[in-house]
Amino acid sequence: MVLLTLAMLTALFLVFCINIGRGDFPLSIPQVIDVLLGGGSRIDRFIVIDLRLPRSLTGILVGMALGMSGAVTQSIARNSLASPDILGITAGASAAAVALIVLGGGGTFVGLLATLGLPLAALIGGVATAMIIYALAWKRGVEGFRLILVGIAINAMLTAAIGWLLISAEINDVSRAQLWLNGSLNGADWSTVWPVLVAIVTVGGFALVSTFTLGALRLGDDNARSLGVRLQHGQASLLLAAVALAAIATAAAGPIGFVALAAPQIALRILRTPGPPILASALMGGLLVVGSDLIARTVLPVELPVGIVTSALGGPFLLYLLVRSNRKVSA
């Protein structure tokens, strides 16, 4: 398992270097590595450090945040279909962010969001949505299937709210919001990198050290209690961590679909673990986002937002999970 994790880390680093090197001024992988180690010419350092590195770093960190968020959510719900974008948490973060973009400073509440900024607005929206979903899904505990059904319903309502905001807004605000809703790394700079990095170190670190609690929660409520886990405290704190990771990732790059769903399941199948592994899910999430950004920029005839590529790749994977779940139920 350690060797497979190292292989995923190596693959992520290679795709990261390739993504930095591709562009109007191409650089080879050795040139990129030389610059990252402090060498290279002045023009190479400017291209890598100032122009391309923030975009690729943002892609890695956003992917890692989404991968960890999906792994935690799927472990708590004990369902492979549970993820922040399916459950409506991403839609809640998006709705708050779109309200901030579209409504601007009108009204006391929205004016407060404007002073807090887009990341905190998305975080507030994601946390509020998660609390509503958790409360509605609660019935002497949280059962995975009920959590998913409530999340799908909330997701539909929030999607409708976003549509209403876009219809009632001015055309300039609509174009800004629509660009953000596609999920893009085009505007990433160093100011985008730091909030996601802080979230990965703090919130992601908490998720990593809570691996035992997650493993116990996968066994069911009764088994988790017998292992000494404080059930409600463990579920609530880990769900809050998943929401924070998803909301900050959404604020940094917009809603990048299906990464939180697919990354934990792909990592689980590669490592053959009983449940979604946190660290491997983070690495796989980073690999999916940076790889999709590479495809969006260089392979396709027209450059597209990375969220469109991840959705195109994630849709068939969701169908695969649905078919596989139906076969299990039939068997």
CSV table of C-alpha atoms in Angstrom, one decimal:
chain,number,residue,atom,x,y,z
A,1,MET,CA,0.0,0.0,0.0
A,2,VAL,CA,2.9,2.4,0.7
A,3,LEU,CA,4.4,1.7,-2.7
A,4,LEU,CA,1.1,2.4,-4.4
A,5,THR,CA,0.7,5.6,-2.5
A,6,LEU,CA,4.3,6.7,-3.5
A,7,ALA,CA,3.5,5.8,-7.1
A,8,MET,CA,0.4,8.0,-7.0
A,9,LEU,CA,2.6,10.8,-5.5
A,10,THR,CA,5.1,10.4,-8.3
A,11,ALA,CA,2.4,10.4,-11.0
A,12,LEU,CA,1.0,13.6,-9.5
A,13,PHE,CA,4.4,15.3,-9.5
A,14,LEU,CA,5.0,14.4,-13.1
A,15,VAL,CA,1.6,15.6,-14.3
A,16,PHE,CA,2.2,18.8,-12.2
A,17,CYS,CA,5.5,19.4,-14.0
A,18,ILE,CA,4.0,18.7,-17.4
A,19,ASN,CA,1.2,21.1,-16.7
A,20,ILE,CA,3.6,23.8,-15.8
A,21,GLY,CA,5.8,23.2,-18.8
A,22,ARG,CA,3.0,23.3,-21.4
A,23,GLY,CA,2.1,26.7,-22.9
A,24,ASP,CA,3.1,29.3,-25.5
A,25,PHE,CA,6.6,29.1,-24.1
A,26,PRO,CA,7.1,25.3,-23.6
A,27,LEU,CA,9.5,24.0,-20.9
A,28,SER,CA,10.7,20.4,-20.5
A,29,ILE,CA,10.3,18.5,-17.2
A,30,PRO,CA,14.0,18.9,-16.3
A,31,GLN,CA,13.7,22.6,-16.9
A,32,VAL,CA,10.7,22.9,-14.7
A,33,ILE,CA,12.3,20.8,-11.9
A,34,ASP,CA,15.5,23.0,-12.2
A,35,VAL,CA,13.4,26.1,-11.6
A,36,LEU,CA,11.5,24.6,-8.7
A,37,LEU,CA,14.8,23.7,-7.1
A,38,GLY,CA,16.0,27.3,-7.4
A,39,GLY,CA,17.9,27.2,-10.7
A,40,GLY,CA,17.0,28.2,-14.3
A,41,SER,CA,17.3,31.4,-16.2
A,42,ARG,CA,15.5,34.6,-15.2
A,43,ILE,CA,12.8,34.2,-18.0
A,44,ASP,CA,12.3,30.5,-17.0
A,45,ARG,CA,11.8,31.5,-13.3
A,46,PHE,CA,9.3,34.3,-14.3
A,47,ILE,CA,7.3,31.9,-16.4
A,48,VAL,CA,7.2,29.1,-13.8
A,49,ILE,CA,7.1,30.9,-10.5
A,50,ASP,CA,5.0,34.0,-11.4
A,51,LEU,CA,2.8,32.8,-14.3
A,52,ARG,CA,2.2,29.0,-14.1
A,53,LEU,CA,3.0,27.7,-10.7
A,54,PRO,CA,0.1,29.3,-8.8
A,55,ARG,CA,-2.4,27.7,-11.3
A,56,SER,CA,-1.0,24.2,-11.0
A,57,LEU,CA,-0.6,24.5,-7.2
A,58,THR,CA,-4.2,25.7,-6.9
A,59,GLY,CA,-5.3,22.7,-9.0
A,60,ILE,CA,-3.4,20.3,-6.7
A,61,LEU,CA,-4.6,21.8,-3.5
A,62,VAL,CA,-8.2,22.1,-4.7
A,63,GLY,CA,-8.2,18.5,-5.9
A,64,MET,CA,-6.7,17.3,-2.6
A,65,ALA,CA,-9.3,19.2,-0.6
A,66,LEU,CA,-12.1,17.7,-2.7
A,67,GLY,CA,-10.6,14.2,-2.5
A,68,MET,CA,-10.4,14.3,1.3
A,69,SER,CA,-13.8,15.8,1.6
A,70,GLY,CA,-15.3,13.1,-0.5
A,71,ALA,CA,-13.5,10.3,1.4
A,72,VAL,CA,-14.8,11.7,4.8
A,73,THR,CA,-18.3,12.1,3.5
A,74,GLN,CA,-18.5,8.6,2.0
A,75,SER,CA,-17.1,7.1,5.2
A,76,ILE,CA,-19.7,8.8,7.4
A,77,ALA,CA,-22.6,8.0,5.0
A,78,ARG,CA,-21.2,4.5,4.4
A,79,ASN,CA,-22.2,5.0,0.7
A,80,SER,CA,-20.0,5.3,-2.3
A,81,LEU,CA,-22.4,7.8,-3.9
A,82,ALA,CA,-22.1,10.3,-1.1
A,83,SER,CA,-20.0,13.4,-2.0
A,84,PRO,CA,-20.3,17.1,-1.4
A,85,ASP,CA,-21.5,17.8,-4.9
A,86,ILE,CA,-24.2,15.1,-4.8
A,87,LEU,CA,-25.3,16.0,-1.3
A,88,GLY,CA,-25.8,19.7,-2.1
A,89,ILE,CA,-22.9,21.0,0.1
A,90,THR,CA,-21.1,22.4,-3.0
A,91,ALA,CA,-24.4,23.9,-4.2
A,92,GLY,CA,-24.8,25.6,-0.9
A,93,ALA,CA,-21.3,27.1,-1.2
A,94,SER,CA,-22.0,28.1,-4.8
A,95,ALA,CA,-25.3,29.7,-3.9
A,96,ALA,CA,-23.7,31.9,-1.3
A,97,ALA,CA,-20.9,32.8,-3.7
A,98,VAL,CA,-23.2,33.6,-6.6
A,99,ALA,CA,-25.4,35.7,-4.2
A,100,LEU,CA,-22.2,37.7,-3.4
A,101,ILE,CA,-21.3,38.1,-7.0
A,102,VAL,CA,-24.7,38.9,-8.3
A,103,LEU,CA,-26.2,41.0,-5.5
A,104,GLY,CA,-23.0,42.8,-4.5
A,105,GLY,CA,-23.5,45.1,-1.6
A,106,GLY,CA,-27.3,45.4,-1.6
A,107,GLY,CA,-28.8,44.6,1.8
A,108,THR,CA,-27.2,44.2,5.2
A,109,PHE,CA,-26.6,40.4,5.0
A,110,VAL,CA,-25.1,40.5,1.5
A,111,GLY,CA,-23.0,43.6,2.4
A,112,LEU,CA,-21.6,41.6,5.3
A,113,LEU,CA,-20.7,38.8,2.9
A,114,ALA,CA,-19.0,41.3,0.6
A,115,THR,CA,-16.7,42.4,3.5
A,116,LEU,CA,-15.9,38.9,4.4
A,117,GLY,CA,-15.0,37.9,0.8
A,118,LEU,CA,-15.8,35.0,-1.5
A,119,PRO,CA,-14.1,32.2,0.5
A,120,LEU,CA,-15.9,32.9,3.7
A,121,ALA,CA,-19.2,33.4,1.9
A,122,ALA,CA,-18.8,30.0,0.3
A,123,LEU,CA,-17.8,28.5,3.7
A,124,ILE,CA,-20.9,30.0,5.3
A,125,GLY,CA,-23.1,28.6,2.6
A,126,GLY,CA,-21.6,25.2,2.7
A,127,VAL,CA,-21.8,24.9,6.5
A,128,ALA,CA,-25.4,26.2,6.6
A,129,THR,CA,-26.4,23.7,4.0
A,130,ALA,CA,-24.6,20.8,5.8
A,131,MET,CA,-26.4,21.7,9.0
A,132,ILE,CA,-29.8,21.6,7.3
A,133,ILE,CA,-29.1,18.3,5.6
A,134,TYR,CA,-27.8,16.7,8.8
A,135,ALA,CA,-30.8,17.9,10.8
A,136,LEU,CA,-33.3,16.7,8.2
A,137,ALA,CA,-31.5,13.3,7.8
A,138,TRP,CA,-31.3,12.8,11.6
A,139,LYS,CA,-33.6,10.0,13.0
A,140,ARG,CA,-31.9,8.4,15.9
A,141,GLY,CA,-28.7,8.6,14.0
A,142,VAL,CA,-27.7,9.4,10.4
A,143,GLU,CA,-28.3,6.6,7.8
A,144,GLY,CA,-26.4,6.9,4.5
A,145,PHE,CA,-29.3,6.3,2.2
A,146,ARG,CA,-31.5,8.9,3.9
A,147,LEU,CA,-28.6,11.4,4.0
A,148,ILE,CA,-28.2,11.0,0.2
A,149,LEU,CA,-32.0,11.5,-0.5
A,150,VAL,CA,-32.1,14.6,1.6
A,151,GLY,CA,-29.0,15.9,0.0
A,152,ILE,CA,-30.3,15.4,-3.5
A,153,ALA,CA,-33.5,17.3,-2.6
A,154,ILE,CA,-31.5,20.2,-1.1
A,155,ASN,CA,-29.2,20.2,-4.1
A,156,ALA,CA,-32.1,20.6,-6.5
A,157,MET,CA,-33.6,23.4,-4.4
A,158,LEU,CA,-30.2,25.3,-4.3
A,159,THR,CA,-29.7,24.8,-8.0
A,160,ALA,CA,-33.1,26.4,-8.6
A,161,ALA,CA,-32.1,29.3,-6.4
A,162,ILE,CA,-28.8,29.8,-8.3
A,163,GLY,CA,-30.8,29.8,-11.5
A,164,TRP,CA,-33.2,32.4,-10.1
A,165,LEU,CA,-30.2,34.6,-9.0
A,166,LEU,CA,-28.7,34.4,-12.5
A,167,ILE,CA,-32.0,35.2,-14.2
A,168,SER,CA,-32.7,38.3,-12.1
A,169,ALA,CA,-29.2,39.7,-12.2
A,170,GLU,CA,-27.5,42.2,-14.5
A,171,ILE,CA,-25.8,40.7,-17.6
A,172,ASN,CA,-22.2,41.6,-16.4
A,173,ASP,CA,-22.8,39.9,-13.1
A,174,VAL,CA,-24.3,36.9,-14.8
A,175,SER,CA,-21.3,36.4,-17.0
A,176,ARG,CA,-18.9,36.6,-14.0
A,177,ALA,CA,-21.0,34.2,-12.0
A,178,GLN,CA,-21.4,31.8,-14.9
A,179,LEU,CA,-17.7,31.7,-15.5
A,180,TRP,CA,-17.1,30.9,-11.8
A,181,LEU,CA,-19.8,28.2,-11.8
A,182,ASN,CA,-18.0,26.3,-14.6
A,183,GLY,CA,-15.1,25.7,-12.2
A,184,SER,CA,-11.9,27.2,-13.6
A,185,LEU,CA,-8.3,27.7,-12.6
A,186,ASN,CA,-7.8,30.6,-15.1
A,187,GLY,CA,-7.8,33.3,-12.4
A,188,ALA,CA,-5.6,31.5,-9.9
A,189,ASP,CA,-2.7,33.4,-8.4
A,190,TRP,CA,-0.7,33.3,-5.1
A,191,SER,CA,-3.6,34.9,-3.2
A,192,THR,CA,-5.7,31.9,-4.2
A,193,VAL,CA,-3.1,29.3,-3.1
A,194,TRP,CA,-2.7,30.3,0.5
A,195,PRO,CA,-6.3,29.9,1.8
A,196,VAL,CA,-6.5,26.4,0.3
A,197,LEU,CA,-3.1,25.5,1.6
A,198,VAL,CA,-4.1,26.5,5.2
A,199,ALA,CA,-7.2,24.5,4.9
A,200,ILE,CA,-5.3,21.4,3.8
A,201,VAL,CA,-2.8,21.7,6.6
A,202,THR,CA,-5.3,22.4,9.4
A,203,VAL,CA,-8.6,20.8,8.4
A,204,GLY,CA,-7.0,18.1,6.3
A,205,GLY,CA,-4.6,17.3,9.0
A,206,PHE,CA,-7.5,16.8,11.4
A,207,ALA,CA,-9.1,14.4,9.0
A,208,LEU,CA,-5.8,12.4,8.7
A,209,VAL,CA,-5.4,12.0,12.4
A,210,SER,CA,-9.1,11.0,12.7
A,211,THR,CA,-8.5,7.9,10.5
A,212,PHE,CA,-9.4,5.6,13.4
A,213,THR,CA,-12.7,7.4,14.0
A,214,LEU,CA,-13.6,7.2,10.3
A,215,GLY,CA,-12.7,3.5,10.3
A,216,ALA,CA,-15.0,2.9,13.2
A,217,LEU,CA,-17.9,4.9,11.7
A,218,ARG,CA,-17.7,2.7,8.6
A,219,LEU,CA,-18.6,-0.3,10.8
A,220,GLY,CA,-21.9,1.1,11.8
A,221,ASP,CA,-23.2,3.1,14.8
A,222,ASP,CA,-23.3,0.2,17.3
A,223,ASN,CA,-19.8,-1.0,16.5
A,224,ALA,CA,-18.4,2.5,16.6
A,225,ARG,CA,-19.8,3.0,20.1
A,226,SER,CA,-18.4,-0.3,21.2
A,227,LEU,CA,-15.0,0.8,20.1
A,228,GLY,CA,-15.2,3.9,22.3
A,229,VAL,CA,-16.1,6.5,19.6
A,230,ARG,CA,-18.3,9.4,20.6
A,231,LEU,CA,-20.7,8.9,17.8
A,232,GLN,CA,-22.4,12.3,17.4
A,233,HIS,CA,-19.3,14.3,18.2
A,234,GLY,CA,-17.2,12.2,15.7
A,235,GLN,CA,-19.8,12.5,12.9
A,236,ALA,CA,-20.4,16.2,13.4
A,237,SER,CA,-16.7,17.2,13.7
A,238,LEU,CA,-15.7,15.1,10.6
A,239,LEU,CA,-18.7,16.3,8.6
A,240,LEU,CA,-17.7,19.9,9.5
A,241,ALA,CA,-14.2,19.2,8.3
A,242,ALA,CA,-15.5,17.8,5.0
A,243,VAL,CA,-17.8,20.8,4.5
A,244,ALA,CA,-14.9,23.2,5.2
A,245,LEU,CA,-12.6,21.5,2.7
A,246,ALA,CA,-15.3,21.4,0.0
A,247,ALA,CA,-16.4,25.0,0.6
A,248,ILE,CA,-12.9,26.4,0.5
A,249,ALA,CA,-12.1,24.4,-2.7
A,250,THR,CA,-15.3,25.7,-4.3
A,251,ALA,CA,-14.4,29.3,-3.3
A,252,ALA,CA,-10.9,29.0,-4.8
A,253,ALA,CA,-11.9,27.5,-8.2
A,254,GLY,CA,-15.6,27.3,-8.4
A,255,PRO,CA,-17.6,24.0,-8.3
A,256,ILE,CA,-15.4,21.4,-9.9
A,257,GLY,CA,-17.8,18.5,-10.3
A,258,PHE,CA,-17.3,14.7,-9.6
A,259,VAL,CA,-13.7,15.0,-8.2
A,260,ALA,CA,-15.0,14.5,-4.6
A,261,LEU,CA,-17.1,11.5,-5.8
A,262,ALA,CA,-14.5,9.8,-8.0
A,263,ALA,CA,-11.2,10.3,-6.3
A,264,PRO,CA,-11.9,8.3,-3.1
A,265,GLN,CA,-13.4,5.4,-5.1
A,266,ILE,CA,-10.5,5.3,-7.5
A,267,ALA,CA,-8.0,5.4,-4.6
A,268,LEU,CA,-10.0,2.7,-2.8
A,269,ARG,CA,-9.8,0.4,-5.8
A,270,ILE,CA,-6.1,1.0,-6.4
A,271,LEU,CA,-5.1,0.4,-2.8
A,272,ARG,CA,-7.8,-2.2,-2.1
A,273,THR,CA,-8.6,-0.8,1.3
A,274,PRO,CA,-11.9,-1.4,3.3
A,275,GLY,CA,-12.9,2.2,3.0
A,276,PRO,CA,-11.8,5.4,1.1
A,277,PRO,CA,-8.2,6.2,2.2
A,278,ILE,CA,-7.8,9.8,3.2
A,279,LEU,CA,-4.2,10.5,1.9
A,280,ALA,CA,-4.6,8.5,-1.3
A,281,SER,CA,-7.9,10.2,-2.0
A,282,ALA,CA,-6.2,13.5,-1.6
A,283,LEU,CA,-3.4,12.5,-4.0
A,284,MET,CA,-5.9,11.1,-6.5
A,285,GLY,CA,-8.0,14.3,-6.3
A,286,GLY,CA,-5.0,16.4,-7.1
A,287,LEU,CA,-4.1,14.2,-10.0
A,288,LEU,CA,-7.6,14.4,-11.4
A,289,VAL,CA,-7.8,18.2,-11.3
A,290,VAL,CA,-4.3,18.8,-12.6
A,291,GLY,CA,-4.7,16.1,-15.3
A,292,SER,CA,-8.1,17.6,-16.3
A,293,ASP,CA,-6.6,21.1,-16.5
A,294,LEU,CA,-3.8,19.7,-18.7
A,295,ILE,CA,-6.4,18.2,-21.0
A,296,ALA,CA,-8.5,21.3,-21.0
A,297,ARG,CA,-5.5,23.5,-21.9
A,298,THR,CA,-3.6,21.4,-24.4
A,299,VAL,CA,-5.4,18.4,-25.7
A,300,LEU,CA,-8.8,19.9,-26.7
A,301,PRO,CA,-9.0,22.3,-29.7
A,302,VAL,CA,-10.5,25.1,-27.5
A,303,GLU,CA,-9.4,25.8,-23.9
A,304,LEU,CA,-12.2,24.9,-21.5
A,305,PRO,CA,-12.7,25.4,-17.8
A,306,VAL,CA,-11.4,22.4,-15.8
A,307,GLY,CA,-14.8,21.8,-14.3
A,308,ILE,CA,-16.3,20.9,-17.7
A,309,VAL,CA,-13.6,18.2,-18.3
A,310,THR,CA,-14.0,16.7,-14.8
A,311,SER,CA,-17.8,16.6,-15.3
A,312,ALA,CA,-17.4,14.9,-18.7
A,313,LEU,CA,-15.0,12.3,-17.1
A,314,GLY,CA,-17.0,11.9,-13.9
A,315,GLY,CA,-20.4,11.4,-15.4
A,316,PRO,CA,-19.6,7.9,-16.8
A,317,PHE,CA,-18.0,7.0,-13.5
A,318,LEU,CA,-21.2,7.9,-11.6
A,319,LEU,CA,-23.1,5.7,-14.0
A,320,TYR,CA,-20.6,2.9,-13.3
A,321,LEU,CA,-21.1,3.3,-9.5
A,322,LEU,CA,-24.9,3.2,-10.0
A,323,VAL,CA,-24.9,0.1,-12.1
A,324,ARG,CA,-22.5,-1.6,-9.6
A,325,SER,CA,-24.7,-0.7,-6.7
A,326,ASN,CA,-27.8,-2.1,-8.5
A,327,ARG,CA,-26.0,-5.3,-9.2
A,328,LYS,CA,-25.1,-5.6,-5.5
A,329,VAL,CA,-28.7,-5.1,-4.4
A,330,SER,CA,-30.0,-7.6,-7.0
A,331,ALA,CA,-27.4,-10.2,-5.9
